[in-house]
CSV table of C-alpha atoms in Angstrom, one decimal:
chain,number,residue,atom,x,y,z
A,1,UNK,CA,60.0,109.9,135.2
A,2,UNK,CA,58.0,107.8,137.8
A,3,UNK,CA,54.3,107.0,137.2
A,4,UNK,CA,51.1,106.7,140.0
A,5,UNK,CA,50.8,103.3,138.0
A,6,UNK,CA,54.1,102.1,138.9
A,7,UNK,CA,55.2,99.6,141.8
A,8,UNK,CA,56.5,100.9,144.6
A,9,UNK,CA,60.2,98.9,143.6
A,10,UNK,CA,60.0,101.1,140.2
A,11,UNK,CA,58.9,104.0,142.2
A,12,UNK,CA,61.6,104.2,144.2
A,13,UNK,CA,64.2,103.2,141.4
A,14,UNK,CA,62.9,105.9,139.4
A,15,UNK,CA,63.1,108.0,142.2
A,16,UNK,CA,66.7,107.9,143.1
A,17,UNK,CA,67.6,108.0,139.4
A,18,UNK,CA,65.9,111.4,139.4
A,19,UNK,CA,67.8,112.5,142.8
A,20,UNK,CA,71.3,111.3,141.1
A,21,UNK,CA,70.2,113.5,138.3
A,22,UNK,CA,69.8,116.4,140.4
A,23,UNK,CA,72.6,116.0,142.7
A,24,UNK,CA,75.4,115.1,139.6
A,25,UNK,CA,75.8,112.0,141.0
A,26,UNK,CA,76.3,108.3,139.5
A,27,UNK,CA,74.0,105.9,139.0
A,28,UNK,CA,76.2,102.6,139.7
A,29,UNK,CA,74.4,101.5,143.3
A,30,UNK,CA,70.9,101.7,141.3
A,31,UNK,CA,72.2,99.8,138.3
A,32,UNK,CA,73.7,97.5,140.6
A,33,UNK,CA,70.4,96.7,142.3
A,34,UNK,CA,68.7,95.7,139.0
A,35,UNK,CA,69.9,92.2,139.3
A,36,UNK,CA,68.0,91.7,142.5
A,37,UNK,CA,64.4,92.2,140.6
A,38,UNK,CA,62.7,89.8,138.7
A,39,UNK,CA,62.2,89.9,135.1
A,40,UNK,CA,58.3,90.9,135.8
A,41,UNK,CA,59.9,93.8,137.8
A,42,UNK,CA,62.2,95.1,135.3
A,43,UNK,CA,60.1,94.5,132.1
A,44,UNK,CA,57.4,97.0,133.9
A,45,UNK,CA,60.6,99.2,135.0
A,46,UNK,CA,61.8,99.4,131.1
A,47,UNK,CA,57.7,100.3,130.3
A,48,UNK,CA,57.2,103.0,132.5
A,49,UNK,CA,61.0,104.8,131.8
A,50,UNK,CA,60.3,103.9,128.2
A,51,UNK,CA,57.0,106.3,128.4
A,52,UNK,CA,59.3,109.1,129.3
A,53,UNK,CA,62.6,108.5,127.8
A,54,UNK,CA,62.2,108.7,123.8
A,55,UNK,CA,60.8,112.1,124.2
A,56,UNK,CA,63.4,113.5,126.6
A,57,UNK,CA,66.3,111.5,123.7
A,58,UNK,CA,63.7,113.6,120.5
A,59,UNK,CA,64.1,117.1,122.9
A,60,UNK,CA,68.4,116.7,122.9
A,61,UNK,CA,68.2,115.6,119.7
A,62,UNK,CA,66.5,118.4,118.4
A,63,UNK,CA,68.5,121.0,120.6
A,64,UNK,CA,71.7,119.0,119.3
A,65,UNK,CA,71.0,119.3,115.0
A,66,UNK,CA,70.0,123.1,115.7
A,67,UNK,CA,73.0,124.0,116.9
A,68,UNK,CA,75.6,122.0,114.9
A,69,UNK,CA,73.4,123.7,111.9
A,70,UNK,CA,73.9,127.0,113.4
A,71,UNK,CA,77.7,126.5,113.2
A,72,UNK,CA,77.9,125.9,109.3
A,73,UNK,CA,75.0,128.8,108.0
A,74,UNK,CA,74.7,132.5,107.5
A,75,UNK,CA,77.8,134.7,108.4
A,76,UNK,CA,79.8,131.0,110.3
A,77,UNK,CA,79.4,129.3,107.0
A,78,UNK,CA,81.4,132.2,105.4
A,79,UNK,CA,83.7,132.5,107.3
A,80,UNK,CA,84.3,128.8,107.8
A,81,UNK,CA,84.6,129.3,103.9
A,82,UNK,CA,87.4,132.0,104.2
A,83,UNK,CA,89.5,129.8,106.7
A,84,UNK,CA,89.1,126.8,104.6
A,85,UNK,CA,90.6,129.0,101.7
A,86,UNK,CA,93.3,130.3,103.9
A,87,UNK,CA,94.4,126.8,105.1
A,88,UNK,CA,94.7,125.0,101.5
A,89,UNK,CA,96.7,128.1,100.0
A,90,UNK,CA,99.1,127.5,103.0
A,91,UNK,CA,99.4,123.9,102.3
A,92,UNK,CA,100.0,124.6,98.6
A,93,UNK,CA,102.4,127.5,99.4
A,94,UNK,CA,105.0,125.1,101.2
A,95,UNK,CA,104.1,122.1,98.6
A,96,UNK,CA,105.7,124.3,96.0
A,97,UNK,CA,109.0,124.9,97.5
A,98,UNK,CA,112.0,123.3,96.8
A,99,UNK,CA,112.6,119.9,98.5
A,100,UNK,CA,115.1,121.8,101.3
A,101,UNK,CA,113.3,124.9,101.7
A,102,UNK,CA,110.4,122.9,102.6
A,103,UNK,CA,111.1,120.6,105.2
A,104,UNK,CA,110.4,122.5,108.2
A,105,UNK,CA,107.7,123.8,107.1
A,106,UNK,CA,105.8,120.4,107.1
A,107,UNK,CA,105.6,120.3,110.8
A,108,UNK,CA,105.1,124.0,111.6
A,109,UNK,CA,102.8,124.7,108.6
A,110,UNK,CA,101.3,121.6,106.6
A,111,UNK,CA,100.4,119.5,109.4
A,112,UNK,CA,98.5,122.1,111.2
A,113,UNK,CA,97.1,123.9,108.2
A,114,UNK,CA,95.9,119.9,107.4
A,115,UNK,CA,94.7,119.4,110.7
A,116,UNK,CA,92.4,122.3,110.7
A,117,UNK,CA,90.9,121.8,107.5
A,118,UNK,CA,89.9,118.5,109.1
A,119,UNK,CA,87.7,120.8,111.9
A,120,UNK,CA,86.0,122.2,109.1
A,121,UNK,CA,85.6,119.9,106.8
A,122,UNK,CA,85.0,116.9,108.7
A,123,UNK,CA,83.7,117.9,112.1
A,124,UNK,CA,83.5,115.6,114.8
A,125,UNK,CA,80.7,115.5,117.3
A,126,UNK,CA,82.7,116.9,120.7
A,127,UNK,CA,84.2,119.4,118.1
A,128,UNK,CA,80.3,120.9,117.9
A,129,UNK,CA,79.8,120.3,121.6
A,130,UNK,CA,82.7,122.3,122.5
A,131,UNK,CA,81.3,125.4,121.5
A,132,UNK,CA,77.7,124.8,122.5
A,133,UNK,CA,75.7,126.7,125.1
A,134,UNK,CA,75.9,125.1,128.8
A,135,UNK,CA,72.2,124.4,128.8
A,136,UNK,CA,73.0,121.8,125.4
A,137,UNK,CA,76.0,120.3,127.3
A,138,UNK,CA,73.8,119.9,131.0
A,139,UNK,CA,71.1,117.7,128.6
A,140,UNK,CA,73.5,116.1,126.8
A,141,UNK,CA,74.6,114.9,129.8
A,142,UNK,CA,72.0,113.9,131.6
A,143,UNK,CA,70.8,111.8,127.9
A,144,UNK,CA,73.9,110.0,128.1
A,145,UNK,CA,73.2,109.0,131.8
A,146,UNK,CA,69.9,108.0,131.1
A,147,UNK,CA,70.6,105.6,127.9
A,148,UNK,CA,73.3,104.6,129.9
A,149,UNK,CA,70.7,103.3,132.9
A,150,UNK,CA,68.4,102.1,130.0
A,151,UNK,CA,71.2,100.1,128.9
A,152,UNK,CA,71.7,98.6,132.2
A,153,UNK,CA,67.5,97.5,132.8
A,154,UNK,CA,68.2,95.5,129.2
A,155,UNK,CA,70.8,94.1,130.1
A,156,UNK,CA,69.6,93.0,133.6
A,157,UNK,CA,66.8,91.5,131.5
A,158,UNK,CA,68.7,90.0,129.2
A,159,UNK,CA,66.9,91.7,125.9
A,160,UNK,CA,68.9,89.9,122.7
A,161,UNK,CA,69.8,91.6,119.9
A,162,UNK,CA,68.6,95.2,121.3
A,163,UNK,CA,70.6,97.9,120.1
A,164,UNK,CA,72.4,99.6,123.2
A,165,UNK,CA,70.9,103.1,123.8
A,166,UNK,CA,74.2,105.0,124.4
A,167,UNK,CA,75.6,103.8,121.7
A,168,UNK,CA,72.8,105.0,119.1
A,169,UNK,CA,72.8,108.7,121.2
A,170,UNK,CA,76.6,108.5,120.0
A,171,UNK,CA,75.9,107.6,116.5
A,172,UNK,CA,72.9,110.7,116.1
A,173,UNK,CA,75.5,112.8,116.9
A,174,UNK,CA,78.2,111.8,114.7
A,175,UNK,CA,76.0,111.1,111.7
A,176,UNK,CA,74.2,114.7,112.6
A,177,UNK,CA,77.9,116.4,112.5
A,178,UNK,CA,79.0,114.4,109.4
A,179,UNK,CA,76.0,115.3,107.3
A,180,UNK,CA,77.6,119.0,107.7
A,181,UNK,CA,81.0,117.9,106.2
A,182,UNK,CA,81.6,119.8,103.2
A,183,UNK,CA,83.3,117.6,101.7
A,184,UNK,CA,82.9,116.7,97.3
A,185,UNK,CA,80.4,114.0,97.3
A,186,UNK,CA,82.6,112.8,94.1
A,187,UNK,CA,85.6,112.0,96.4
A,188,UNK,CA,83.6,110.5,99.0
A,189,UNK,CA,81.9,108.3,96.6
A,190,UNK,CA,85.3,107.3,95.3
A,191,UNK,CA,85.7,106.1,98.6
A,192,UNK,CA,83.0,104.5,99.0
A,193,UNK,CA,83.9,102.4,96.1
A,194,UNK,CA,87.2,101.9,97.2
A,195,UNK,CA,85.9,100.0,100.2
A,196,UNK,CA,83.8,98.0,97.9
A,197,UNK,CA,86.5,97.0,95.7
A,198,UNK,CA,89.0,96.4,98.9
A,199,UNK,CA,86.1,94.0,100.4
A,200,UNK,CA,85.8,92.3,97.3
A,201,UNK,CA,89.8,91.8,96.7
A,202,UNK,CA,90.1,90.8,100.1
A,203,UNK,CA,92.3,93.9,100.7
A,204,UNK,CA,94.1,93.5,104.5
A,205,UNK,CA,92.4,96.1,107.0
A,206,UNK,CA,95.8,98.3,107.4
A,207,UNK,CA,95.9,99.2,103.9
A,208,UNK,CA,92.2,100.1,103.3
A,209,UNK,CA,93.0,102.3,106.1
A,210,UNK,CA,96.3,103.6,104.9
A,211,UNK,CA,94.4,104.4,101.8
A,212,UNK,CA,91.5,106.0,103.2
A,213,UNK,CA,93.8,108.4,105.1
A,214,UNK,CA,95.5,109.6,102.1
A,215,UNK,CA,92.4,110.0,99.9
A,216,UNK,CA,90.6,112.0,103.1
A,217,UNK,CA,94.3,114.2,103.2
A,218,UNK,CA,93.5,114.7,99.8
A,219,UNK,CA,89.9,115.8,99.8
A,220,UNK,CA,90.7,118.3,102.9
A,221,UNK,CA,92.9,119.7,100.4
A,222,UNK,CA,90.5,120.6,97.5
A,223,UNK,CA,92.4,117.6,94.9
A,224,UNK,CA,91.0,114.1,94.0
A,225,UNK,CA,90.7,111.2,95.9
A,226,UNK,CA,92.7,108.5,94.3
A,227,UNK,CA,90.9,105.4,93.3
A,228,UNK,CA,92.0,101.7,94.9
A,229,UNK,CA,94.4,99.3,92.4
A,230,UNK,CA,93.9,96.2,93.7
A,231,UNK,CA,97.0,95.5,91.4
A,232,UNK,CA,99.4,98.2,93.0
A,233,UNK,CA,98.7,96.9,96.3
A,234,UNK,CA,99.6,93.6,95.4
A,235,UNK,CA,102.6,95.4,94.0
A,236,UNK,CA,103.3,97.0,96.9
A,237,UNK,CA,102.7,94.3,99.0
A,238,UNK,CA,105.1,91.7,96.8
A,239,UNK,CA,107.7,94.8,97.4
A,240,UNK,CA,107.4,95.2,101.1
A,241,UNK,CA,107.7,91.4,101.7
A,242,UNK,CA,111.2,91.2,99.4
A,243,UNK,CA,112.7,94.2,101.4
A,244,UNK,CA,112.1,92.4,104.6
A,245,UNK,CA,113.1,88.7,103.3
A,246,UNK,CA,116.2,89.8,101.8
A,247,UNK,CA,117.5,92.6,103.9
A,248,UNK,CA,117.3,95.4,101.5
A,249,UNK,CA,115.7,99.0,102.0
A,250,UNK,CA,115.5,100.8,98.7
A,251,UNK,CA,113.1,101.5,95.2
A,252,UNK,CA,115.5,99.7,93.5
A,253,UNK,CA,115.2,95.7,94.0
A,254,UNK,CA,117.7,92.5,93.7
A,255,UNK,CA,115.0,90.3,92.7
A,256,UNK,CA,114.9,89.3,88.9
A,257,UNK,CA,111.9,90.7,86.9
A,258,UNK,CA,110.7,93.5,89.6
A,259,UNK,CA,113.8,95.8,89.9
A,260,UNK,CA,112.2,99.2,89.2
A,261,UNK,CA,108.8,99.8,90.6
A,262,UNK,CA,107.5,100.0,87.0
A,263,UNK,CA,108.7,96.2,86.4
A,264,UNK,CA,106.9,95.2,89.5
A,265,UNK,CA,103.6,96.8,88.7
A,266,UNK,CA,103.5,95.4,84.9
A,267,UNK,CA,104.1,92.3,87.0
A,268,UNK,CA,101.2,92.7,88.9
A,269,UNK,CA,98.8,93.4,85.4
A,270,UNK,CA,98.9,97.6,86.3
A,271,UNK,CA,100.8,100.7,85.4
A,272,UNK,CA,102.7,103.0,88.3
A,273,UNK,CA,103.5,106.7,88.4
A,274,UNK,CA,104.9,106.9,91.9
A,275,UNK,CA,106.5,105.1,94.5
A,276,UNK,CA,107.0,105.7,98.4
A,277,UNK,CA,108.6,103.1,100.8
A,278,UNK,CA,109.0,103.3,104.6
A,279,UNK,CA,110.2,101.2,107.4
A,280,UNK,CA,109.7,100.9,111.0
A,281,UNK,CA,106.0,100.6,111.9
A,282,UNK,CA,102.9,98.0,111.5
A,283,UNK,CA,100.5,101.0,111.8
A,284,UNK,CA,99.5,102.4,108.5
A,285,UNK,CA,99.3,106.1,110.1
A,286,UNK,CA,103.1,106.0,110.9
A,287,UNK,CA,103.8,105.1,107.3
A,288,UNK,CA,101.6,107.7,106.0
A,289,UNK,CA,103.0,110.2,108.7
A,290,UNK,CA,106.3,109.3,107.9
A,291,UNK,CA,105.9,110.1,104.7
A,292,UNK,CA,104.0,113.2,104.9
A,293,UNK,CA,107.0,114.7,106.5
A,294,UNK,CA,109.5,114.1,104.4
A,295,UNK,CA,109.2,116.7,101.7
A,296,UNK,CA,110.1,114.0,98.8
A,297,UNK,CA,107.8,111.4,99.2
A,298,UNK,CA,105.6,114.3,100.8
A,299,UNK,CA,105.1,115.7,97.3
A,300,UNK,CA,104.9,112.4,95.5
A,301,UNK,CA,101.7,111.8,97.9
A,302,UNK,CA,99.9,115.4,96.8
A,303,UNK,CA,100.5,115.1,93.8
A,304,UNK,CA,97.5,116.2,91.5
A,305,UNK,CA,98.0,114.4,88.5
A,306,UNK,CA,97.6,110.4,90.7
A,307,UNK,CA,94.7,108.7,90.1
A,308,UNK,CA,94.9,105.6,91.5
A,309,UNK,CA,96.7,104.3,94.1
A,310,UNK,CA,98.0,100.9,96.0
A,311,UNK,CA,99.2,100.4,99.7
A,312,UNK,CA,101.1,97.2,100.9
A,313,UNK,CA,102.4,95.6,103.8
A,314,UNK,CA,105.0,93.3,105.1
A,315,UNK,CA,105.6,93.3,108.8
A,316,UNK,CA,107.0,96.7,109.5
A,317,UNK,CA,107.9,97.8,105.7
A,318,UNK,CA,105.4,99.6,103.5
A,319,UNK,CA,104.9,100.3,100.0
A,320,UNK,CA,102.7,102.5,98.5
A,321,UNK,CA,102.2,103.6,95.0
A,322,UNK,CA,100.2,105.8,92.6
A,323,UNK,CA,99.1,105.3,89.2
């Protein structure tokens, strides 16, 4: 990457970046050395990789979106099609059984059947990389090393507001893998609106994401994603707090007026269908993991005819509820 033009000081810098390229070494001594220039020296050291460095960032990029697209056309796209079939009717095969018959079956068949729906559906960027040639994964590598030096001249010159080059390699790649997702564009507007609507309610971080998980379960699945009650999470929320003030653990409540959960959503101004509880965590996964494996509340959160949805917190006891 050097250039005749260039100083000898950014001469030799570029130089030994090249030779740690070649030899698979790391660049911390050179990126340790930066603070010693002046800003003169650096600014002409961020010009002259800067004349190289897009187009080698373009070339992976390019290499990177014609493989990922390789995985999800012609005879891959089909048979990503089949297993995406085969994985929902196992799902739905164990959702039918009885409450007993299906317990086991959650761990050794739902969860993984969910899980790989997830590969297919929503593909994550190492996901593609793991099955690309060696001569993708060399160039990968050597882009992340050199947005990770580019990264390191800004920040020896101090650049504000400068978005860091590693970081927007990483975000290529994961908007490049999420473009493939297959998921319905109805559902994923749903929850796009749900995020809206939790911003706007002031809806606590855990239980957007305790929501999001479910409806993104859901879509994997082929049924609706479920659209955010602000009302059912206040529900839900009033609920979790009463268990954990006065020492209860149960749908049905002590507390005058909100007794059944269909009392305590009229309370809140909304209508409920379902009701799940669960104790023992502050992180919405374990509720919702929790619940997925335990076939009753399993099938309550599955269940086709929801539409909406609430998700509340208290501590270490959650509610959640459909509608």
């Amino acid at each position: 990457m050097a250039s005749v033009q260039a100083s000898l000081t950014t001469n030799e810098i570029l130089t030994r970046l090249q030779n740690c390229i070649e030899e698979n070494r790391p660049t911390t001594e050179i990126e340790e050395g930066l603070i010693d220039l002046s800003n003169k020296e650096l600014s002409l050291l961020l010009k002259e990789y800067d004349a190289t460095w897009p187009k080698l960032r373009d070339a992976y990029y390019k290499s990177f979106q014609t493989h990922a697209q390789s995985l999800y056309s012609g005879d891959a796209k089909l048979t990503r099609k089949r297993a995406i079939k085969n994985h929902r009717e196992q799902f739905i095969s164990v959702y039918l059984l009885g409450e007993r018959a299906m317990k086991n079956k959650l761990s050794s068949i739902s969860m993984p059947a969910l899980q790989e729906l997830r590969k297919l559906l929503m593909p994550r960027a190492q996901e593609t990389l793991a099955t690309a040639p060696d001569q993708l994964k060399s160039r990968r590598k050597i882009v992340h090393l050199l947005a990770n030096f580019r990264d390191a001249i800004v920040d020896a010159i101090v650049i504000p507001d400068q978005v860091e080059s590693l970081v927007a390699v990483l975000e290529f790649e994961k908007r490049t893998v999420s473009a493939l997702s297959d998921l319905p564009q109805d559902g994923l507007r749903t929850i796009k609106k749900n995020d809206e609507i939790a911003l706007k309610s002031q809806i606590p971080k855990k239980e957007r994401e305790g929501i999001r998980e479910v409806n993104e379960w859901r879509l994997l699945l082929g049924l609706n994603a479920l659209d955010l009650d602000p009302n059912l999470c206040e529900a839900s929320r009033g609920h979790s707090e009463d268990m954990n003030k006065h020492k209860f653990f149960a749908h049905d409540s002590p507390i005058a007026g909100k007794e059944t959960p269909w009392k305590r959503a009229a309370e809140a101004g909304t209508k409920a269908t379902g009701e799940n509880i669960y104790m023992g965590s502050q992180v919405p996964a374990s509720a919702n993991k929790g619940w997925f494996f335990s076939p009753g509340h399993h099938k309550n959160m599955f269940k086709n005819s929801h539409i909406r949805i609430g998700l509340g917190q208290y501590k270490q006891y959650w509610t959640q509820m459909f509608g």
